[in-house]
Amino acid sequence: NAGVTQTPKFQVLKTGQSMTLQCAQDMNHEYMSWYRQDPGMGLRLIHYSVGAGITDQGEVPNGYNVSRSTTEDFPLRLLSAAPSQTSVYFCASSDGDGFSNQPQHFGDGTRLSIL
Amino acid sequence: GNSVTQMEGPVTLSEEAFLTINCTYTATGYPSLFWYVQYPGEGLQLLLKATKADDKGSNKGFEATYRKETTSFHLEKGSVQVSDSAVYFCALSDQGGGSYIPTFGRGTSLIVHP
């Protein structure tokens, strides 16, 4: 019973590099989302998806891309890393349950540092 | 727009003490309200929820009542344990306002001493 799995757990990048944060869930949830968590702040929504082939922007989408080719996977791409993107990133899923994309299950996070 | 305000932490208590973490909100529609808990090094876990006024959400000894008149959703527990030490987040989901973006508070750190 894996739930939501994120990889990698830690990553250090140089400014300008690109990378993909992986997220997979095995609960057949339609709703998936990406958040970033910064010190002293709540979670902020980057992008979300209400099903395979459908994605939309959240609160802070600039500098990030997503795709949803399958129900299980929802990768987050950093196009050209900037120090302001240093953060902890969480992937989350939900079965809807009347609350749309209010997250129910979170991964353990990816701690990303941009030098 | 929507917002969630939580009391500043850290909240430091002795084991078996009574816990209250305050949460107030503003919303354009009729939100559902949530509490999450985050243990060190982990993602958030949904702790409890309430979908309409006067609903009480409860789980693992924690409870919170949706108070529309005071726009509040305070988290309470009668007797805390060391294992309750974590960061607690209040959140709302306001689909009635046309937004599919959940709103989270900044989190309140709870430290429980033996």
PDB file of N, CA and C in Angstrom, chain B residues 14-104:
ATOM      1  N   SER B  14       2.831  20.601  28.321  1.00  0.00           N
ATOM      2  CA  SER B  14       3.234  19.381  29.010  1.00  0.00           C
ATOM      3  C   SER B  14       2.266  18.260  28.645  1.00  0.00           C
ATOM      4  N   GLU B  15       2.751  17.043  28.716  1.00  0.00           N
ATOM      5  CA  GLU B  15       1.899  15.887  28.421  1.00  0.00           C
ATOM      6  C   GLU B  15       0.639  15.929  29.270  1.00  0.00           C
ATOM      7  N   GLU B  16      -0.502  15.563  28.671  1.00  0.00           N
ATOM      8  CA  GLU B  16      -1.823  15.516  29.297  1.00  0.00           C
ATOM      9  C   GLU B  16      -2.476  16.889  29.419  1.00  0.00           C
ATOM     10  N   ALA B  17      -1.842  17.932  28.931  1.00  0.00           N
ATOM     11  CA  ALA B  17      -2.468  19.255  28.952  1.00  0.00           C
ATOM     12  C   ALA B  17      -3.534  19.346  27.865  1.00  0.00           C
ATOM     13  N   PHE B  18      -4.398  20.373  27.996  1.00  0.00           N
ATOM     14  CA  PHE B  18      -5.446  20.638  27.012  1.00  0.00           C
ATOM     15  C   PHE B  18      -4.874  21.506  25.889  1.00  0.00           C
ATOM     16  N   LEU B  19      -5.228  21.153  24.661  1.00  0.00           N
ATOM     17  CA  LEU B  19      -4.706  21.859  23.497  1.00  0.00           C
ATOM     18  C   LEU B  19      -5.816  22.631  22.786  1.00  0.00           C
ATOM     19  N   THR B  20      -5.521  23.871  22.453  1.00  0.00           N
ATOM     20  CA  THR B  20      -6.337  24.635  21.503  1.00  0.00           C
ATOM     21  C   THR B  20      -5.403  25.312  20.516  1.00  0.00           C
ATOM     22  N   ILE B  21      -5.657  25.146  19.233  1.00  0.00           N
ATOM     23  CA  ILE B  21      -4.962  25.893  18.188  1.00  0.00           C
ATOM     24  C   ILE B  21      -6.043  26.648  17.414  1.00  0.00           C
ATOM     25  N   ASN B  22      -5.922  27.964  17.444  1.00  0.00           N
ATOM     26  CA  ASN B  22      -6.949  28.796  16.827  1.00  0.00           C
ATOM     27  C   ASN B  22      -6.785  28.907  15.315  1.00  0.00           C
ATOM     28  N   CYS B  23      -7.917  28.922  14.620  1.00  0.00           N
ATOM     29  CA  CYS B  23      -7.948  29.091  13.168  1.00  0.00           C
ATOM     30  C   CYS B  23      -9.180  29.908  12.805  1.00  0.00           C
ATOM     31  N   THR B  24      -8.979  30.981  12.070  1.00  0.00           N
ATOM     32  CA  THR B  24     -10.093  31.747  11.539  1.00  0.00           C
ATOM     33  C   THR B  24      -9.923  31.864  10.034  1.00  0.00           C
ATOM     34  N   TYR B  25     -11.016  32.133   9.340  1.00  0.00           N
ATOM     35  CA  TYR B  25     -10.958  32.126   7.885  1.00  0.00           C
ATOM     36  C   TYR B  25     -11.808  33.240   7.300  1.00  0.00           C
ATOM     37  N   THR B  26     -11.510  33.576   6.063  1.00  0.00           N
ATOM     38  CA  THR B  26     -12.388  34.395   5.236  1.00  0.00           C
ATOM     39  C   THR B  26     -12.583  33.649   3.920  1.00  0.00           C
ATOM     40  N   ALA B  27     -13.797  33.685   3.412  1.00  0.00           N
ATOM     41  CA  ALA B  27     -14.102  32.969   2.173  1.00  0.00           C
ATOM     42  C   ALA B  27     -15.254  33.664   1.465  1.00  0.00           C
ATOM     43  N   THR B  28     -15.249  33.566   0.142  1.00  0.00           N
ATOM     44  CA  THR B  28     -16.295  34.213  -0.638  1.00  0.00           C
ATOM     45  C   THR B  28     -17.556  33.363  -0.719  1.00  0.00           C
ATOM     46  N   GLY B  29     -17.410  32.060  -0.575  1.00  0.00           N
ATOM     47  CA  GLY B  29     -18.549  31.161  -0.694  1.00  0.00           C
ATOM     48  C   GLY B  29     -18.832  30.460   0.619  1.00  0.00           C
ATOM     49  N   TYR B  30     -19.132  29.158   0.537  1.00  0.00           N
ATOM     50  CA  TYR B  30     -19.424  28.340   1.719  1.00  0.00           C
ATOM     51  C   TYR B  30     -18.394  27.229   1.782  1.00  0.00           C
ATOM     52  N   PRO B  31     -17.310  27.499   2.470  1.00  0.00           N
ATOM     53  CA  PRO B  31     -16.177  26.570   2.397  1.00  0.00           C
ATOM     54  C   PRO B  31     -16.358  25.318   3.222  1.00  0.00           C
ATOM     55  N   SER B  32     -15.595  24.303   2.854  1.00  0.00           N
ATOM     56  CA  SER B  32     -15.335  23.171   3.724  1.00  0.00           C
ATOM     57  C   SER B  32     -14.019  23.445   4.422  1.00  0.00           C
ATOM     58  N   LEU B  33     -13.889  22.971   5.647  1.00  0.00           N
ATOM     59  CA  LEU B  33     -12.723  23.280   6.469  1.00  0.00           C
ATOM     60  C   LEU B  33     -11.995  22.009   6.870  1.00  0.00           C
ATOM     61  N   PHE B  34     -10.677  22.118   7.008  1.00  0.00           N
ATOM     62  CA  PHE B  34      -9.827  20.954   7.222  1.00  0.00           C
ATOM     63  C   PHE B  34      -8.707  21.280   8.210  1.00  0.00           C
ATOM     64  N   TRP B  35      -8.268  20.263   8.912  1.00  0.00           N
ATOM     65  CA  TRP B  35      -7.017  20.301   9.664  1.00  0.00           C
ATOM     66  C   TRP B  35      -6.119  19.177   9.159  1.00  0.00           C
ATOM     67  N   TYR B  36      -4.846  19.552   8.953  1.00  0.00           N
ATOM     68  CA  TYR B  36      -3.827  18.593   8.577  1.00  0.00           C
ATOM     69  C   TYR B  36      -2.746  18.582   9.653  1.00  0.00           C
ATOM     70  N   VAL B  37      -2.025  17.462   9.736  1.00  0.00           N
ATOM     71  CA  VAL B  37      -0.887  17.354  10.638  1.00  0.00           C
ATOM     72  C   VAL B  37       0.338  16.914   9.832  1.00  0.00           C
ATOM     73  N   GLN B  38       1.474  17.530  10.151  1.00  0.00           N
ATOM     74  CA  GLN B  38       2.728  17.186   9.474  1.00  0.00           C
ATOM     75  C   GLN B  38       3.772  16.818  10.515  1.00  0.00           C
ATOM     76  N   TYR B  39       4.199  15.570  10.513  1.00  0.00           N
ATOM     77  CA  TYR B  39       5.275  15.118  11.390  1.00  0.00           C
ATOM     78  C   TYR B  39       6.612  15.390  10.712  1.00  0.00           C
ATOM     79  N   PRO B  40       7.675  15.542  11.489  1.00  0.00           N
ATOM     80  CA  PRO B  40       8.975  15.899  10.914  1.00  0.00           C
ATOM     81  C   PRO B  40       9.395  14.981   9.772  1.00  0.00           C
ATOM     82  N   GLY B  41       9.783  15.593   8.653  1.00  0.00           N
ATOM     83  CA  GLY B  41      10.286  14.834   7.517  1.00  0.00           C
ATOM     84  C   GLY B  41       9.230  14.141   6.690  1.00  0.00           C
ATOM     85  N   GLU B  42       7.963  14.418   6.976  1.00  0.00           N
ATOM     86  CA  GLU B  42       6.884  13.741   6.256  1.00  0.00           C
ATOM     87  C   GLU B  42       5.969  14.741   5.557  1.00  0.00           C
ATOM     88  N   GLY B  43       5.103  14.211   4.712  1.00  0.00           N
ATOM     89  CA  GLY B  43       4.070  15.033   4.107  1.00  0.00           C
ATOM     90  C   GLY B  43       2.915  15.253   5.063  1.00  0.00           C
ATOM     91  N   LEU B  44       1.987  16.094   4.652  1.00  0.00           N
ATOM     92  CA  LEU B  44       0.827  16.369   5.500  1.00  0.00           C
ATOM     93  C   LEU B  44      -0.121  15.174   5.489  1.00  0.00           C
ATOM     94  N   GLN B  45      -0.830  15.015   6.589  1.00  0.00           N
ATOM     95  CA  GLN B  45      -1.881  14.004   6.676  1.00  0.00           C
ATOM     96  C   GLN B  45      -3.183  14.700   7.020  1.00  0.00           C
ATOM     97  N   LEU B  46      -4.244  14.352   6.328  1.00  0.00           N
ATOM     98  CA  LEU B  46      -5.545  14.907   6.642  1.00  0.00           C
ATOM     99  C   LEU B  46      -5.990  14.389   7.998  1.00  0.00           C
ATOM    100  N   LEU B  47      -6.264  15.301   8.939  1.00  0.00           N
ATOM    101  CA  LEU B  47      -6.611  14.921  10.304  1.00  0.00           C
ATOM    102  C   LEU B  47      -8.126  14.874  10.498  1.00  0.00           C
ATOM    103  N   LEU B  48      -8.801  15.931  10.076  1.00  0.00           N
ATOM    104  CA  LEU B  48     -10.252  15.967  10.206  1.00  0.00           C
ATOM    105  C   LEU B  48     -10.819  17.033   9.287  1.00  0.00           C
ATOM    106  N   LYS B  49     -12.146  16.976   9.097  1.00  0.00           N
ATOM    107  CA  LYS B  49     -12.777  17.938   8.198  1.00  0.00           C
ATOM    108  C   LYS B  49     -14.215  18.201   8.643  1.00  0.00           C
ATOM    109  N   ALA B  50     -14.760  19.327   8.183  1.00  0.00           N
ATOM    110  CA  ALA B  50     -16.164  19.673   8.416  1.00  0.00           C
ATOM    111  C   ALA B  50     -16.663  20.413   7.191  1.00  0.00           C
ATOM    112  N   THR B  51     -17.856  20.086   6.754  1.00  0.00           N
ATOM    113  CA  THR B  51     -18.331  20.600   5.474  1.00  0.00           C
ATOM    114  C   THR B  51     -19.395  21.681   5.590  1.00  0.00           C
ATOM    115  N   LYS B  52     -20.004  21.843   6.764  1.00  0.00           N
ATOM    116  CA  LYS B  52     -21.022  22.879   6.887  1.00  0.00           C
ATOM    117  C   LYS B  52     -21.071  23.376   8.326  1.00  0.00           C
ATOM    118  N   ALA B  53     -21.730  24.508   8.482  1.00  0.00           N
ATOM    119  CA  ALA B  53     -21.797  25.170   9.793  1.00  0.00           C
ATOM    120  C   ALA B  53     -22.306  24.210  10.862  1.00  0.00           C
ATOM    121  N   ASP B  54     -21.662  24.275  12.028  1.00  0.00           N
ATOM    122  CA  ASP B  54     -21.978  23.499  13.229  1.00  0.00           C
ATOM    123  C   ASP B  54     -21.538  22.037  13.143  1.00  0.00           C
ATOM    124  N   ASP B  55     -20.990  21.620  12.005  1.00  0.00           N
ATOM    125  CA  ASP B  55     -20.409  20.279  11.922  1.00  0.00           C
ATOM    126  C   ASP B  55     -19.220  20.193  12.845  1.00  0.00           C
ATOM    127  N   LYS B  56     -19.009  19.032  13.455  1.00  0.00           N
ATOM    128  CA  LYS B  56     -17.817  18.784  14.245  1.00  0.00           C
ATOM    129  C   LYS B  56     -17.038  17.660  13.579  1.00  0.00           C
ATOM    130  N   GLY B  57     -15.789  17.953  13.229  1.00  0.00           N
ATOM    131  CA  GLY B  57     -14.901  16.924  12.741  1.00  0.00           C
ATOM    132  C   GLY B  57     -14.095  16.369  13.898  1.00  0.00           C
ATOM    133  N   SER B  58     -13.807  15.062  13.859  1.00  0.00           N
ATOM    134  CA  SER B  58     -13.028  14.479  14.944  1.00  0.00           C
ATOM    135  C   SER B  58     -12.214  13.305  14.429  1.00  0.00           C
ATOM    136  N   ASN B  59     -11.047  13.103  15.073  1.00  0.00           N
ATOM    137  CA  ASN B  59     -10.166  12.001  14.695  1.00  0.00           C
ATOM    138  C   ASN B  59      -9.036  11.927  15.707  1.00  0.00           C
ATOM    139  N   LYS B  60      -8.701  10.753  16.164  1.00  0.00           N
ATOM    140  CA  LYS B  60      -7.554  10.520  17.051  1.00  0.00           C
ATOM    141  C   LYS B  60      -7.591  11.393  18.294  1.00  0.00           C
ATOM    142  N   GLY B  61      -8.744  11.714  18.814  1.00  0.00           N
ATOM    143  CA  GLY B  61      -8.873  12.535  20.004  1.00  0.00           C
ATOM    144  C   GLY B  61      -8.912  14.026  19.725  1.00  0.00           C
ATOM    145  N   PHE B  62      -8.634  14.418  18.491  1.00  0.00           N
ATOM    146  CA  PHE B  62      -8.720  15.818  18.097  1.00  0.00           C
ATOM    147  C   PHE B  62     -10.142  16.114  17.601  1.00  0.00           C
ATOM    148  N   GLU B  63     -10.579  17.343  17.816  1.00  0.00           N
ATOM    149  CA  GLU B  63     -11.856  17.750  17.260  1.00  0.00           C
ATOM    150  C   GLU B  63     -11.858  19.236  16.949  1.00  0.00           C
ATOM    151  N   ALA B  64     -12.731  19.611  16.018  1.00  0.00           N
ATOM    152  CA  ALA B  64     -12.883  21.018  15.647  1.00  0.00           C
ATOM    153  C   ALA B  64     -14.309  21.220  15.174  1.00  0.00           C
ATOM    154  N   THR B  65     -14.893  22.357  15.545  1.00  0.00           N
ATOM    155  CA  THR B  65     -16.278  22.667  15.188  1.00  0.00           C
ATOM    156  C   THR B  65     -16.313  23.852  14.233  1.00  0.00           C
ATOM    157  N   TYR B  66     -17.046  23.712  13.173  1.00  0.00           N
ATOM    158  CA  TYR B  66     -17.211  24.743  12.134  1.00  0.00           C
ATOM    159  C   TYR B  66     -18.171  25.799  12.676  1.00  0.00           C
ATOM    160  N   ARG B  67     -17.628  26.978  12.994  1.00  0.00           N
ATOM    161  CA  ARG B  67     -18.426  28.079  13.548  1.00  0.00           C
ATOM    162  C   ARG B  67     -18.545  29.179  12.507  1.00  0.00           C
ATOM    163  N   LYS B  68     -19.686  29.211  11.834  1.00  0.00           N
ATOM    164  CA  LYS B  68     -19.873  30.201  10.775  1.00  0.00           C
ATOM    165  C   LYS B  68     -19.992  31.610  11.347  1.00  0.00           C
ATOM    166  N   GLU B  69     -20.620  31.734  12.517  1.00  0.00           N
ATOM    167  CA  GLU B  69     -20.849  33.066  13.075  1.00  0.00           C
ATOM    168  C   GLU B  69     -19.555  33.768  13.470  1.00  0.00           C
ATOM    169  N   THR B  70     -18.543  32.957  13.837  1.00  0.00           N
ATOM    170  CA  THR B  70     -17.253  33.550  14.199  1.00  0.00           C
ATOM    171  C   THR B  70     -16.188  33.236  13.156  1.00  0.00           C
ATOM    172  N   THR B  71     -16.574  32.625  12.046  1.00  0.00           N
ATOM    173  CA  THR B  71     -15.660  32.175  10.970  1.00  0.00           C
ATOM    174  C   THR B  71     -14.422  31.519  11.567  1.00  0.00           C
ATOM    175  N   SER B  72     -14.657  30.505  12.395  1.00  0.00           N
ATOM    176  CA  SER B  72     -13.544  29.855  13.074  1.00  0.00           C
ATOM    177  C   SER B  72     -13.650  28.345  12.983  1.00  0.00           C
ATOM    178  N   PHE B  73     -12.506  27.688  13.182  1.00  0.00           N
ATOM    179  CA  PHE B  73     -12.437  26.225  13.145  1.00  0.00           C
ATOM    180  C   PHE B  73     -11.272  25.820  14.043  1.00  0.00           C
ATOM    181  N   HIS B  74     -11.405  26.054  15.326  1.00  0.00           N
ATOM    182  CA  HIS B  74     -10.322  25.831  16.278  1.00  0.00           C
ATOM    183  C   HIS B  74     -10.119  24.342  16.547  1.00  0.00           C
ATOM    184  N   LEU B  75      -8.868  23.932  16.603  1.00  0.00           N
ATOM    185  CA  LEU B  75      -8.522  22.533  16.863  1.00  0.00           C
ATOM    186  C   LEU B  75      -8.324  22.331  18.365  1.00  0.00           C
ATOM    187  N   GLU B  76      -8.913  21.268  18.919  1.00  0.00           N
ATOM    188  CA  GLU B  76      -8.806  20.993  20.349  1.00  0.00           C
ATOM    189  C   GLU B  76      -8.495  19.521  20.586  1.00  0.00           C
ATOM    190  N   LYS B  77      -7.807  19.287  21.705  1.00  0.00           N
ATOM    191  CA  LYS B  77      -7.607  17.921  22.181  1.00  0.00           C
ATOM    192  C   LYS B  77      -7.537  17.973  23.695  1.00  0.00           C
ATOM    193  N   GLY B  78      -8.201  17.061  24.335  1.00  0.00           N
ATOM    194  CA  GLY B  78      -8.320  17.120  25.787  1.00  0.00           C
ATOM    195  C   GLY B  78      -7.044  16.783  26.534  1.00  0.00           C
ATOM    196  N   SER B  79      -6.203  15.909  25.979  1.00  0.00           N
ATOM    197  CA  SER B  79      -5.014  15.457  26.691  1.00  0.00           C
ATOM    198  C   SER B  79      -3.956  15.095  25.655  1.00  0.00           C
ATOM    199  N   VAL B  80      -2.977  15.981  25.495  1.00  0.00           N
ATOM    200  CA  VAL B  80      -1.981  15.753  24.446  1.00  0.00           C
ATOM    201  C   VAL B  80      -0.906  14.787  24.916  1.00  0.00           C
ATOM    202  N   GLN B  81      -0.298  14.141  23.936  1.00  0.00           N
ATOM    203  CA  GLN B  81       0.806  13.212  24.181  1.00  0.00           C
ATOM    204  C   GLN B  81       2.054  13.717  23.469  1.00  0.00           C
ATOM    205  N   VAL B  82       3.206  13.217  23.889  1.00  0.00           N
ATOM    206  CA  VAL B  82       4.465  13.608  23.236  1.00  0.00           C
ATOM    207  C   VAL B  82       4.393  13.316  21.742  1.00  0.00           C
ATOM    208  N   SER B  83       3.728  12.236  21.374  1.00  0.00           N
ATOM    209  CA  SER B  83       3.623  11.837  19.972  1.00  0.00           C
ATOM    210  C   SER B  83       2.775  12.794  19.132  1.00  0.00           C
ATOM    211  N   ASP B  84       2.078  13.721  19.773  1.00  0.00           N
ATOM    212  CA  ASP B  84       1.303  14.733  19.039  1.00  0.00           C
ATOM    213  C   ASP B  84       2.163  15.901  18.577  1.00  0.00           C
ATOM    214  N   SER B  85       3.406  15.927  18.971  1.00  0.00           N
ATOM    215  CA  SER B  85       4.315  16.993  18.551  1.00  0.00           C
ATOM    216  C   SER B  85       4.444  16.979  17.034  1.00  0.00           C
ATOM    217  N   ALA B  86       4.088  18.071  16.406  1.00  0.00           N
ATOM    218  CA  ALA B  86       4.025  18.153  14.942  1.00  0.00           C
ATOM    219  C   ALA B  86       3.645  19.580  14.569  1.00  0.00           C
ATOM    220  N   VAL B  87       3.509  19.819  13.270  1.00  0.00           N
ATOM    221  CA  VAL B  87       2.986  21.094  12.785  1.00  0.00           C
ATOM    222  C   VAL B  87       1.562  20.856  12.275  1.00  0.00           C
ATOM    223  N   TYR B  88       0.647  21.719  12.678  1.00  0.00           N
ATOM    224  CA  TYR B  88      -0.765  21.581  12.331  1.00  0.00           C
ATOM    225  C   TYR B  88      -1.175  22.712  11.395  1.00  0.00           C
ATOM    226  N   PHE B  89      -1.848  22.337  10.308  1.00  0.00           N
ATOM    227  CA  PHE B  89      -2.274  23.299   9.290  1.00  0.00           C
ATOM    228  C   PHE B  89      -3.792  23.306   9.187  1.00  0.00           C
ATOM    229  N   CYS B  90      -4.354  24.486   9.212  1.00  0.00           N
ATOM    230  CA  CYS B  90      -5.772  24.685   8.943  1.00  0.00           C
ATOM    231  C   CYS B  90      -5.917  25.036   7.459  1.00  0.00           C
ATOM    232  N   ALA B  91      -6.986  24.571   6.826  1.00  0.00           N
ATOM    233  CA  ALA B  91      -7.151  24.822   5.396  1.00  0.00           C
ATOM    234  C   ALA B  91      -8.630  24.910   5.043  1.00  0.00           C
ATOM    235  N   LEU B  92      -8.913  25.531   3.927  1.00  0.00           N
ATOM    236  CA  LEU B  92     -10.288  25.582   3.458  1.00  0.00           C
ATOM    237  C   LEU B  92     -10.351  25.293   1.965  1.00  0.00           C
ATOM    238  N   SER B  93     -11.500  24.791   1.555  1.00  0.00           N
ATOM    239  CA  SER B  93     -11.782  24.534   0.158  1.00  0.00           C
ATOM    240  C   SER B  93     -13.104  25.192  -0.159  1.00  0.00           C
ATOM    241  N   ASP B  94     -13.097  26.105  -1.100  1.00  0.00           N
ATOM    242  CA  ASP B  94     -14.267  26.955  -1.345  1.00  0.00           C
ATOM    243  C   ASP B  94     -14.705  26.810  -2.797  1.00  0.00           C
ATOM    244  N   GLN B  95     -15.188  25.653  -3.170  1.00  0.00           N
ATOM    245  CA  GLN B  95     -15.596  25.450  -4.557  1.00  0.00           C
ATOM    246  C   GLN B  95     -16.777  26.324  -4.929  1.00  0.00           C
ATOM    247  N   GLY B  96     -17.590  26.665  -3.977  1.00  0.00           N
ATOM    248  CA  GLY B  96     -18.740  27.510  -4.263  1.00  0.00           C
ATOM    249  C   GLY B  96     -18.346  28.889  -4.747  1.00  0.00           C
ATOM    250  N   GLY B  97     -17.142  29.300  -4.407  1.00  0.00           N
ATOM    251  CA  GLY B  97     -16.642  30.588  -4.871  1.00  0.00           C
ATOM    252  C   GLY B  97     -16.013  30.499  -6.250  1.00  0.00           C
ATOM    253  N   GLY B  98     -16.027  29.320  -6.858  1.00  0.00           N
ATOM    254  CA  GLY B  98     -15.493  29.160  -8.200  1.00  0.00           C
ATOM    255  C   GLY B  98     -14.016  28.859  -8.244  1.00  0.00           C
ATOM    256  N   SER B  99     -13.377  28.745  -7.082  1.00  0.00           N
ATOM    257  CA  SER B  99     -11.950  28.490  -7.056  1.00  0.00           C
ATOM    258  C   SER B  99     -11.688  27.048  -6.692  1.00  0.00           C
ATOM    259  N   TYR B 100     -10.801  26.408  -7.419  1.00  0.00           N
ATOM    260  CA  TYR B 100     -10.402  25.048  -7.097  1.00  0.00           C
ATOM    261  C   TYR B 100      -9.050  25.021  -6.419  1.00  0.00           C
ATOM    262  N   ILE B 101      -8.637  26.145  -5.886  1.00  0.00           N
ATOM    263  CA  ILE B 101      -7.346  26.250  -5.226  1.00  0.00           C
ATOM    264  C   ILE B 101      -7.559  26.258  -3.724  1.00  0.00           C
ATOM    265  N   PRO B 102      -7.181  25.163  -3.039  1.00  0.00           N
ATOM    266  CA  PRO B 102      -7.304  25.142  -1.583  1.00  0.00           C
ATOM    267  C   PRO B 102      -6.410  26.205  -0.958  1.00  0.00           C
ATOM    268  N   THR B 103      -6.841  26.700   0.185  1.00  0.00           N
ATOM    269  CA  THR B 103      -6.088  27.730   0.900  1.00  0.00           C
ATOM    270  C   THR B 103      -5.623  27.151   2.224  1.00  0.00           C
ATOM    271  N   PHE B 104      -4.317  27.258   2.490  1.00  0.00           N
ATOM    272  CA  PHE B 104      -3.733  26.740   3.722  1.00  0.00           C
ATOM    273  C   PHE B 104      -3.277  27.882   4.620  1.00  0.00           C
TER     274      PHE B 104
END
